[in-house]
Coordinates of C-alpha atoms in Angstrom, one line a residue:
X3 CA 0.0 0.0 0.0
X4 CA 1.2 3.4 -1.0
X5 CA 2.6 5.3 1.9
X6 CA 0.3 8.5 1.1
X7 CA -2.4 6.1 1.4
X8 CA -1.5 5.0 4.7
X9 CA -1.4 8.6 6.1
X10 CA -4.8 9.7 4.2
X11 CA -6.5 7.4 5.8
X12 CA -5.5 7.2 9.3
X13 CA -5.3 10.9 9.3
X14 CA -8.9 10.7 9.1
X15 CA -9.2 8.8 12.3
X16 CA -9.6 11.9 14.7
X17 CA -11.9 10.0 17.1
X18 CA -8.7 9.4 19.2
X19 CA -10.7 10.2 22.9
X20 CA -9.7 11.0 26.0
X21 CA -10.6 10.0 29.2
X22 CA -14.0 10.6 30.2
X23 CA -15.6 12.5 26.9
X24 CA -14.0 11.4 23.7
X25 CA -13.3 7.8 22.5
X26 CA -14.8 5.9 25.4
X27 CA -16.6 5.8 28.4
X28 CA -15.2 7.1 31.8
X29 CA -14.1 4.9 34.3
X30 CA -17.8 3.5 35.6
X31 CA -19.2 0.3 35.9
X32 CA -21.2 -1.0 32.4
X33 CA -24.6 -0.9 33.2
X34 CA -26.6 -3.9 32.2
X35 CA -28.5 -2.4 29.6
X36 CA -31.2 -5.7 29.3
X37 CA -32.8 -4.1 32.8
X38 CA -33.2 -1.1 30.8
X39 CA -36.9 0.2 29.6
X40 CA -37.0 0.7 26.2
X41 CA -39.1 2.7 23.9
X42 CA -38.7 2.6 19.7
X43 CA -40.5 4.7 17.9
X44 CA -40.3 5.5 13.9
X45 CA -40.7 9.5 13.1
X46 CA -40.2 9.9 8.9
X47 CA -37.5 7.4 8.0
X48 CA -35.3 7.9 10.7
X49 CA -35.4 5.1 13.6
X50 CA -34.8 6.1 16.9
X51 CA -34.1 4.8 20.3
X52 CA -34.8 6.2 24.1
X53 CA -32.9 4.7 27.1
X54 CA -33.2 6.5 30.6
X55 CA -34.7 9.7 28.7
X56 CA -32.1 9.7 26.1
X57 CA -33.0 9.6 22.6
X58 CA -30.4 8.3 20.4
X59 CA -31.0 8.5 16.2
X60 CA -29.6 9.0 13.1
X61 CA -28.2 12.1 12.1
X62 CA -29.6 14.5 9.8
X63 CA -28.3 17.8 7.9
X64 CA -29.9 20.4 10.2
X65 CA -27.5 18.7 13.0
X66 CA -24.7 19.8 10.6
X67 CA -24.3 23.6 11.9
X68 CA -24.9 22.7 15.2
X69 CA -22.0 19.4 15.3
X70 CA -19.6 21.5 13.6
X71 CA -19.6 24.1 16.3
X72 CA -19.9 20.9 19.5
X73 CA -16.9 19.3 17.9
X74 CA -14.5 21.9 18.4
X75 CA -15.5 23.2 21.7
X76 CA -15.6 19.5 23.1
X77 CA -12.0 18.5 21.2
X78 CA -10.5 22.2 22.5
X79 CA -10.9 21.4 25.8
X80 CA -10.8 17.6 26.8
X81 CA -9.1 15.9 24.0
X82 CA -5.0 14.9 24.8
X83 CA -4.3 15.3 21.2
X84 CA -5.1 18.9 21.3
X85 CA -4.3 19.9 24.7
X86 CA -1.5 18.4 26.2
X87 CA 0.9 19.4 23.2
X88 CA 3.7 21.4 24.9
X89 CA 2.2 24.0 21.6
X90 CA -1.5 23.5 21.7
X91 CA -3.4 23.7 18.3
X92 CA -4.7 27.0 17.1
X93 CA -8.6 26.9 17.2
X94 CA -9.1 27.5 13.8
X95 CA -7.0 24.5 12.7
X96 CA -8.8 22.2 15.2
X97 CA -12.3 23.7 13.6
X98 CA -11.1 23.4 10.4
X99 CA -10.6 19.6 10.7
X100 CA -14.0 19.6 12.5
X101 CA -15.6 21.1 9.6
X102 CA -13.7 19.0 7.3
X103 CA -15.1 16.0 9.2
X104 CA -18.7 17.1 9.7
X105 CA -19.1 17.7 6.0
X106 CA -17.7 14.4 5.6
X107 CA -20.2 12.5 7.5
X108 CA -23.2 14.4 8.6
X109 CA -23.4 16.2 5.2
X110 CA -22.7 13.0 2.7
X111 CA -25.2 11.1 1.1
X112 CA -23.2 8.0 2.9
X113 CA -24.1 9.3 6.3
X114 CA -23.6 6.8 8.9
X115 CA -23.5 9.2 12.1
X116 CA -25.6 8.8 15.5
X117 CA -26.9 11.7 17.5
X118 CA -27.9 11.2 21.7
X119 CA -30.5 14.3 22.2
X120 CA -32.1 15.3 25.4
X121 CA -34.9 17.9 24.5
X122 CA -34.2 19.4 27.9
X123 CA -30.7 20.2 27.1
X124 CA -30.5 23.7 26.2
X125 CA -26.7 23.6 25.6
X126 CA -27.1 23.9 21.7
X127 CA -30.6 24.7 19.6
X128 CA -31.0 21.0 18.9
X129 CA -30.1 19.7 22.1
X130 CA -27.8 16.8 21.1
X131 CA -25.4 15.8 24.3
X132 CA -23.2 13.2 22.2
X133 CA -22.4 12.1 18.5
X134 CA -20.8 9.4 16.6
X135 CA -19.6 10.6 13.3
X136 CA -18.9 7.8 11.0
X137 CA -18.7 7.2 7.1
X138 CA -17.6 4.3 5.4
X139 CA -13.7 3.2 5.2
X140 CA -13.6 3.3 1.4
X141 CA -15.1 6.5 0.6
X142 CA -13.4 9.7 -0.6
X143 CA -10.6 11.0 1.9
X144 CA -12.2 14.3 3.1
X145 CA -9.0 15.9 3.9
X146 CA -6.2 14.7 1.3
X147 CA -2.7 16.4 2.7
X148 CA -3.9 17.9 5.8
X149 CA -0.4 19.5 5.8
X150 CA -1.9 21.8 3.4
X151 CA -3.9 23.7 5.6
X152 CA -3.2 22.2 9.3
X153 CA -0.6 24.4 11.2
X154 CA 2.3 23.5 12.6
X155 CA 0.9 22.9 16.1
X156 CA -1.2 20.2 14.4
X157 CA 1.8 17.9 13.0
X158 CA 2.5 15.8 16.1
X159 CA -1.0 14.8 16.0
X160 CA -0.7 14.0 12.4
X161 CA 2.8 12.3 13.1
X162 CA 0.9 10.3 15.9
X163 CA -2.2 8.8 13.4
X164 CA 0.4 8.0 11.2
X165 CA 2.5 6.1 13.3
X166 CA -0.9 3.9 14.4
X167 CA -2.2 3.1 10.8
X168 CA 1.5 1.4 10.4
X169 CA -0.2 -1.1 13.2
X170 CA -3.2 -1.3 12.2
X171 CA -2.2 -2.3 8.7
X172 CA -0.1 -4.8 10.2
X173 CA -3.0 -6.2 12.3
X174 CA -5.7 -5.9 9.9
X175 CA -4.4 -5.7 6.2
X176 CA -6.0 -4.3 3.7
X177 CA -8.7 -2.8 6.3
X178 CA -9.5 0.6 5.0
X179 CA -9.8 -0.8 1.7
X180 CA -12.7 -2.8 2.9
X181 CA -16.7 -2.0 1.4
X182 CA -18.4 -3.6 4.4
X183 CA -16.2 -1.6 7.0
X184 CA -16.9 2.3 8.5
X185 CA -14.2 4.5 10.9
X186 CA -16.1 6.7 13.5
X187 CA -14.1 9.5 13.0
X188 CA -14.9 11.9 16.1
X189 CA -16.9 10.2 19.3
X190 CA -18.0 12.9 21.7
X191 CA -20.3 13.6 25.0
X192 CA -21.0 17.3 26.4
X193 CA -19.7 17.6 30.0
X194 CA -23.1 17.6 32.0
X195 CA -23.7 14.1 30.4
X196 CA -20.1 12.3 31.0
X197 CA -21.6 9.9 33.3
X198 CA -24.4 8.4 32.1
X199 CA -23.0 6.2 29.5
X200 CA -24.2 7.5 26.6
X201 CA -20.9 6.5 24.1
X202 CA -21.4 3.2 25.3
X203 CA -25.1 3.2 24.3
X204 CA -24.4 5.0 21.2
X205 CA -22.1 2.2 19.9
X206 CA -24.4 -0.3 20.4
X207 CA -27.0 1.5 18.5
X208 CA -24.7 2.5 15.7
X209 CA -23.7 -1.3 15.6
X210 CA -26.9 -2.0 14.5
X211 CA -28.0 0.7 12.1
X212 CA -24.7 0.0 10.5
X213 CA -25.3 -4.0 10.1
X214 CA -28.9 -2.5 8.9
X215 CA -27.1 -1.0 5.9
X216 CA -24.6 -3.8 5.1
X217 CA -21.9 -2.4 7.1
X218 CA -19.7 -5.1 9.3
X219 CA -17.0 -3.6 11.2
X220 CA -15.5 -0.1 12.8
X221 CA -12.6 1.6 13.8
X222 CA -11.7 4.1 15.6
X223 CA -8.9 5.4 18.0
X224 CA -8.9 6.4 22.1
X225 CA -6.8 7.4 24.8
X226 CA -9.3 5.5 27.3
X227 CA -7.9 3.4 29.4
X228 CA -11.5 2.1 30.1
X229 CA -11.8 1.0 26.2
X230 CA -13.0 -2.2 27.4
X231 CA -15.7 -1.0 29.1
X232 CA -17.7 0.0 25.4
X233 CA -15.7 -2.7 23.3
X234 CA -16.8 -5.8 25.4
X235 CA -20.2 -5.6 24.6
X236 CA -19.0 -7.0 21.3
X237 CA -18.0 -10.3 20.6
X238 CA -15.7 -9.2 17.8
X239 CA -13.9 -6.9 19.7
X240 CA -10.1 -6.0 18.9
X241 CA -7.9 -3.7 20.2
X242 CA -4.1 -2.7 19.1
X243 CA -1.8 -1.2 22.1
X244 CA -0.5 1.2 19.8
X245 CA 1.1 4.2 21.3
X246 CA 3.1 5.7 24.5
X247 CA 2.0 9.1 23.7
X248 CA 4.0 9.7 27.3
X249 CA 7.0 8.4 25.4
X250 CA 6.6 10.0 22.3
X251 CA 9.1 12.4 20.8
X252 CA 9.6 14.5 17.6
X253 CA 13.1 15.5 16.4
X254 CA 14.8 14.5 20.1
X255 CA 12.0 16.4 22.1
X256 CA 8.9 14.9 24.2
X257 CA 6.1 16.9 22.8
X258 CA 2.9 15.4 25.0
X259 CA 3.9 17.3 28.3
X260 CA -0.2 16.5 30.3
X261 CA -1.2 13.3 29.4
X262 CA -2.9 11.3 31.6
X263 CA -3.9 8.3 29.7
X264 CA -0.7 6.9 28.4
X265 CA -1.5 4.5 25.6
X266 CA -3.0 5.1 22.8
X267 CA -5.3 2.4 21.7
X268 CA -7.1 2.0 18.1
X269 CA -10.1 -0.8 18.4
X270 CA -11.9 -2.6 15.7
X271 CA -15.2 -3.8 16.6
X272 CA -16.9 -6.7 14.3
X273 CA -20.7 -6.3 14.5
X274 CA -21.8 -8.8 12.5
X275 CA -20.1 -11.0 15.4
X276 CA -22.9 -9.9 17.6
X277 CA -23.5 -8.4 21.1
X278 CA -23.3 -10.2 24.5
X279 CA -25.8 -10.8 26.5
X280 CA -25.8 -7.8 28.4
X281 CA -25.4 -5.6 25.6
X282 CA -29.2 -6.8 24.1
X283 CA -31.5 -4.1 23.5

């Protein structure tokens, strides 16, 4: 595989979470979601899902606006990429990739992304408190050379999704290449909802609207240390120790000065596997 491939397409894989919002779920116990009271509804097309007073749906383009200005904020402030960097990243290059993303998944005819709304959230005009944005793993790379327009506060992130895809190409060859696989580029939760295990729930319901539209697998990338907490609701459940982002240096110098959450981890779940029992909706 050409080595511009390799970085186009991990380069898109900005889920890359930290602790408590992004990526995975904060260090709590699973819930077992089969004592959960469930209501499913159909409004238009879209299906959608309410656990504990949480709907969780489909995304649709008038959640574009809104996602492309909850990315940023969320990423700014929580995510270890963007702010334990001894340089942090300007804001406009981190809502530039936002925007890059958002337009990529939200806004393509390909759209794969989940939405968690509370309608008495009143953080944002369409009260979403957590997204998954996802698009399949063949489709166009949104970005091409993010060099092009990231600056240079951004290249140690870049330099750090490069040096993962190496792994994941090991591990799983020939992955991004595949038709029946999707990457969930950017996972995310508002801080008044970190708690209440609403990544955990959105996976499961993006595992099955994507086996719905012939989609098997996903990947994406976290600096949880609880990964296992979301991941083993699924049999088919891998996960690649990837990166001492503690450890990591660029040109002699350690460049991650606040990071909490030492390994970086990229997962691949297998949906078509199926869930375990406590994972049944």
């Amino acid at each position: 595989m050409p080595k511009t491939r390799e970085k186009n397409f991990i380069r898109r894989s900005l889920v890359l979470g930290g602790p408590r919002s992004w990526g995975l779920l904060p260090s709590l116990k699973a819930p077992d979601l089969t004592s959960r009271r469930l209501t499913i509804f159909f409004s238009f097309s879209t299906r959608s899902i309410i656990m504990n007073n949480i709907q969780y749906r489909r995304t649709v383009p008038e959640d574009a606006q809104v996602l492309k200005n909850l990315v940023p904020n969320v990423f700014y402030k929580r995510e270890p990429l963007g702010n334990a960097l001894t340089i942090r990243p300007s804001v406009e290059a981190i809502a530039t990739v936002s925007d890059r993303i958002v337009h990529a998944t939200v806004e393509s005819p390909d759209n794969l992304s989940i939405v968690a709304v509370d309608n008495t959230y009143k953080g944002n005009p369409r009260s979403i408190v957590g997204f998954i944005l996802a698009r399949p793993m063949c489709s166009p790379d949104p970005f091409g050379d993010m060099s092009e327009f990231a600056d240079p506060t951004m290249f140690p992130i870049l330099e750090v999704i490069d040096r993962i895809h190496l792994e994941v190409e090991e591990e799983f060859p020939g992955f991004h290449d595949m038709s029946d696989a999707t990457n969930f580029e950017i996972v995310g939760v508002v801080d008044e909802y970190l708690t209440r295990g609403i990544v955990k729930d959105m996976a499961i319901v993006a595992g099955d609207e994507l086996l719905k539209a012939g989609y098997k697998k996903a990947v994406f990338a976290t600096a949880s240390e609880n990964i296992k907490v979301t991941s083993s609701n699924w049999v088919g459940a891998h996960i690649i120790h990837s990166l001492d982002l503690k450890a990591f240096e660029m040109k002699g110098a350690k460049v991650f000065t606040n990071v909490k959450n030492e390994v970086l981890q990229l997962v691949v779940l297998d949906y078509s596997q199926g869930r375990r029992t406590n994972a049944k909706l």
